[in-house]
Amino acid sequence: STGSAAAVPINAEFDIAYVTPVTLGTPPQTLQLDFDSGSSDLWVFSSHLPTSQIRGQEIYAPNKSSTAKLLDGHSWSITYGDGSGSRGNVYTDNVTVGGLMVERQAIECAQQVSSSFTSEAHIDGLVGLGFSTLNTVSPKSQLTFFDNAKGALDSPVFTADLKHKQAGTYDFGFIDKAKYTGEITYVPVNNDPGYWTFSSSGYAVGSGNFSASPISGIADTGTSLIYLPTAVVTAYYRQVQGATNSRSYGGYVFPCSATLPSFTFGVGEARFTIPPAYMSYAAVTPGSSTCFGGLQSSNGVGINIWGDLALKVAFVVFNGGTPPTIGWAAK
Ligand SMILES: O=C(CNCCc1c[nH]c2ccccc12)Nc1scc(-c2ccccc2)c1C(=O)NCc1ccccc1
């Protein structure tokens, strides 16, 4: 079997996150969920949430689904590095993504969500696509949608074709040759503790020479920006007039009128270049002439993160075979 579904950016201005329609239960309830290779819980806004925590999101009501079953005595609680989080109870039900159905998928129903999720009206929950070792359900951890689907897939892979300010796709079970050019460069994945961790072969700032130094980081569709070591980030912002590392804004900012260099990263012998226009994320506050950079330091993060900003300049194959690998191709 295979599946294919759209990945739609939730904001016209800049790509904060991408959502994909997912149908849950019988009769089908459709929610817009953020596919997240940087975590491993499938959780949704649900009928168990206080209405004060729902602001425009669609909810999943298990008691309206004839195929929903309570996973008795199980709960979940997740906190992301940015301090956001949610928690609740667990049901199993049918979950369908782009024609691919998984029966008895653990659906983690939120009973509480943090304010940042309440204020994100376009995100009805997340579909974790990290390794199931990161799943937070207790006392028995649950498998991700991809792990549950894997055995039935033509090939144990999913691919991400994210785009700038336009809809891309997530495909399951096949590699669509029409979505990339040239060869796919595959590199090993270290799935301990459960992220899609790979080694980038180096980087270049603008037209500068390529610095061939391995950078270990995670391929994370759930994080908007790129978080890299300070040496890389200072080399980049040294080329940006007026750039500063702002404590108040929590990262590198610069005048929105500044000329930005491109940023190139390597995967094996392959090179991927993020154009200057993508490297400015947003004005720090609406209408401000100070802009927040798409490249930030991983100092406070603890790991390097290749988020949507890096993923959207490539076609990326998440190969869940044995051993797992990750493939990057131009498009
Ligand atoms: O959690 C994920 C992927 N799911 C994100 C779901 C999500 C969390 N708010 C969301 C808001 C909207 C949509 C999805 C999400 N990735 C990782 S690995 C390490 C860190 C981390 C660890 C320590 C410090 C910082 C990061 C994160 C992290 O917190 N990223 C989100 C972020 C990172 C920086 C700034 C903001 C968010």
PDB file of N, CA and C in Angstrom, residues 269-302:
ATOM      1  N   GLU A 269      28.452  14.255  -0.764  1.00  0.00           N
ATOM      2  CA  GLU A 269      29.014  15.121  -1.827  1.00  0.00           C
ATOM      3  C   GLU A 269      27.972  16.130  -2.320  1.00  0.00           C
ATOM      4  N   ALA A 270      26.715  15.937  -1.933  1.00  0.00           N
ATOM      5  CA  ALA A 270      25.648  16.802  -2.447  1.00  0.00           C
ATOM      6  C   ALA A 270      25.652  18.143  -1.711  1.00  0.00           C
ATOM      7  N   ARG A 271      25.163  19.183  -2.373  1.00  0.00           N
ATOM      8  CA  ARG A 271      25.131  20.516  -1.782  1.00  0.00           C
ATOM      9  C   ARG A 271      23.713  21.078  -1.952  1.00  0.00           C
ATOM     10  N   PHE A 272      23.171  21.708  -0.894  1.00  0.00           N
ATOM     11  CA  PHE A 272      21.836  22.298  -0.925  1.00  0.00           C
ATOM     12  C   PHE A 272      21.947  23.747  -0.506  1.00  0.00           C
ATOM     13  N   THR A 273      21.430  24.641  -1.322  1.00  0.00           N
ATOM     14  CA  THR A 273      21.563  26.065  -1.040  1.00  0.00           C
ATOM     15  C   THR A 273      20.211  26.686  -0.725  1.00  0.00           C
ATOM     16  N   ILE A 274      20.147  27.325   0.436  1.00  0.00           N
ATOM     17  CA  ILE A 274      18.938  28.045   0.859  1.00  0.00           C
ATOM     18  C   ILE A 274      19.091  29.484   0.371  1.00  0.00           C
ATOM     19  N   PRO A 275      18.179  29.944  -0.477  1.00  0.00           N
ATOM     20  CA  PRO A 275      18.314  31.295  -1.042  1.00  0.00           C
ATOM     21  C   PRO A 275      18.144  32.375   0.035  1.00  0.00           C
ATOM     22  N   PRO A 276      18.736  33.560  -0.190  1.00  0.00           N
ATOM     23  CA  PRO A 276      18.648  34.639   0.799  1.00  0.00           C
ATOM     24  C   PRO A 276      17.223  34.923   1.272  1.00  0.00           C
ATOM     25  N   ALA A 277      16.277  34.924   0.339  1.00  0.00           N
ATOM     26  CA  ALA A 277      14.893  35.293   0.692  1.00  0.00           C
ATOM     27  C   ALA A 277      14.324  34.364   1.766  1.00  0.00           C
ATOM     28  N   TYR A 278      14.794  33.107   1.791  1.00  0.00           N
ATOM     29  CA  TYR A 278      14.258  32.157   2.775  1.00  0.00           C
ATOM     30  C   TYR A 278      14.897  32.387   4.145  1.00  0.00           C
ATOM     31  N   MET A 279      16.052  33.093   4.188  1.00  0.00           N
ATOM     32  CA  MET A 279      16.836  33.162   5.431  1.00  0.00           C
ATOM     33  C   MET A 279      16.323  34.227   6.403  1.00  0.00           C
ATOM     34  N   SER A 280      15.353  35.019   5.952  1.00  0.00           N
ATOM     35  CA  SER A 280      14.714  35.961   6.873  1.00  0.00           C
ATOM     36  C   SER A 280      13.377  35.363   7.251  1.00  0.00           C
ATOM     37  N   TYR A 281      13.161  35.145   8.550  1.00  0.00           N
ATOM     38  CA  TYR A 281      11.992  34.386   8.948  1.00  0.00           C
ATOM     39  C   TYR A 281      10.752  35.269   9.052  1.00  0.00           C
ATOM     40  N   ALA A 282      10.842  36.323   9.829  1.00  0.00           N
ATOM     41  CA  ALA A 282       9.660  37.186  10.023  1.00  0.00           C
ATOM     42  C   ALA A 282      10.089  38.446  10.766  1.00  0.00           C
ATOM     43  N   ALA A 283       9.279  39.471  10.679  1.00  0.00           N
ATOM     44  CA  ALA A 283       9.502  40.663  11.511  1.00  0.00           C
ATOM     45  C   ALA A 283       9.240  40.232  12.961  1.00  0.00           C
ATOM     46  N   VAL A 284      10.070  40.744  13.878  1.00  0.00           N
ATOM     47  CA  VAL A 284       9.976  40.281  15.279  1.00  0.00           C
ATOM     48  C   VAL A 284       8.595  40.571  15.871  1.00  0.00           C
ATOM     49  N   THR A 285       8.015  41.704  15.426  1.00  0.00           N
ATOM     50  CA  THR A 285       6.594  41.957  15.753  1.00  0.00           C
ATOM     51  C   THR A 285       5.986  42.528  14.467  1.00  0.00           C
ATOM     52  N   PRO A 286       4.715  42.280  14.227  1.00  0.00           N
ATOM     53  CA  PRO A 286       4.119  42.731  12.957  1.00  0.00           C
ATOM     54  C   PRO A 286       4.438  44.201  12.656  1.00  0.00           C
ATOM     55  N   GLY A 287       4.993  44.438  11.472  1.00  0.00           N
ATOM     56  CA  GLY A 287       5.255  45.819  11.060  1.00  0.00           C
ATOM     57  C   GLY A 287       6.618  46.332  11.486  1.00  0.00           C
ATOM     58  N   SER A 288       7.320  45.549  12.336  1.00  0.00           N
ATOM     59  CA  SER A 288       8.649  45.998  12.787  1.00  0.00           C
ATOM     60  C   SER A 288       9.641  45.956  11.628  1.00  0.00           C
ATOM     61  N   SER A 289      10.689  46.795  11.696  1.00  0.00           N
ATOM     62  CA  SER A 289      11.707  46.751  10.632  1.00  0.00           C
ATOM     63  C   SER A 289      12.872  45.863  11.069  1.00  0.00           C
ATOM     64  N   THR A 290      12.674  45.139  12.195  1.00  0.00           N
ATOM     65  CA  THR A 290      13.687  44.182  12.666  1.00  0.00           C
ATOM     66  C   THR A 290      13.186  42.778  12.354  1.00  0.00           C
ATOM     67  N   CYS A 291      14.017  41.997  11.690  1.00  0.00           N
ATOM     68  CA  CYS A 291      13.620  40.649  11.270  1.00  0.00           C
ATOM     69  C   CYS A 291      14.390  39.575  12.032  1.00  0.00           C
ATOM     70  N   PHE A 292      13.728  38.436  12.232  1.00  0.00           N
ATOM     71  CA  PHE A 292      14.282  37.282  12.946  1.00  0.00           C
ATOM     72  C   PHE A 292      14.899  36.335  11.926  1.00  0.00           C
ATOM     73  N   GLY A 293      16.104  35.868  12.207  1.00  0.00           N
ATOM     74  CA  GLY A 293      16.804  35.022  11.235  1.00  0.00           C
ATOM     75  C   GLY A 293      16.284  33.595  11.186  1.00  0.00           C
ATOM     76  N   GLY A 294      16.372  32.986  10.011  1.00  0.00           N
ATOM     77  CA  GLY A 294      15.961  31.591   9.847  1.00  0.00           C
ATOM     78  C   GLY A 294      17.011  30.645  10.402  1.00  0.00           C
ATOM     79  N   LEU A 295      18.271  31.128  10.510  1.00  0.00           N
ATOM     80  CA  LEU A 295      19.370  30.340  11.071  1.00  0.00           C
ATOM     81  C   LEU A 295      19.626  30.849  12.490  1.00  0.00           C
ATOM     82  N   GLN A 296      19.561  29.946  13.466  1.00  0.00           N
ATOM     83  CA  GLN A 296      19.757  30.333  14.862  1.00  0.00           C
ATOM     84  C   GLN A 296      20.759  29.385  15.517  1.00  0.00           C
ATOM     85  N   SER A 297      21.261  29.792  16.688  1.00  0.00           N
ATOM     86  CA  SER A 297      22.247  28.961  17.381  1.00  0.00           C
ATOM     87  C   SER A 297      21.577  27.791  18.106  1.00  0.00           C
ATOM     88  N   SER A 298      22.230  26.647  18.072  1.00  0.00           N
ATOM     89  CA  SER A 298      21.714  25.475  18.789  1.00  0.00           C
ATOM     90  C   SER A 298      22.248  25.424  20.219  1.00  0.00           C
ATOM     91  N   ASN A 299      22.941  26.469  20.637  1.00  0.00           N
ATOM     92  CA  ASN A 299      23.522  26.471  21.991  1.00  0.00           C
ATOM     93  C   ASN A 299      22.518  26.103  23.068  1.00  0.00           C
ATOM     94  N   GLY A 300      21.333  26.742  23.018  1.00  0.00           N
ATOM     95  CA  GLY A 300      20.359  26.487  24.073  1.00  0.00           C
ATOM     96  C   GLY A 300      19.524  25.249  23.805  1.00  0.00           C
ATOM     97  N   VAL A 301      19.777  24.571  22.657  1.00  0.00           N
ATOM     98  CA  VAL A 301      18.906  23.464  22.253  1.00  0.00           C
ATOM     99  C   VAL A 301      19.482  22.122  22.685  1.00  0.00           C
ATOM    100  N   GLY A 302      20.791  21.990  22.562  1.00  0.00           N
ATOM    101  CA  GLY A 302      21.420  20.734  22.965  1.00  0.00           C
ATOM    102  C   GLY A 302      21.671  19.808  21.787  1.00  0.00           C
TER     103      GLY A 302
END
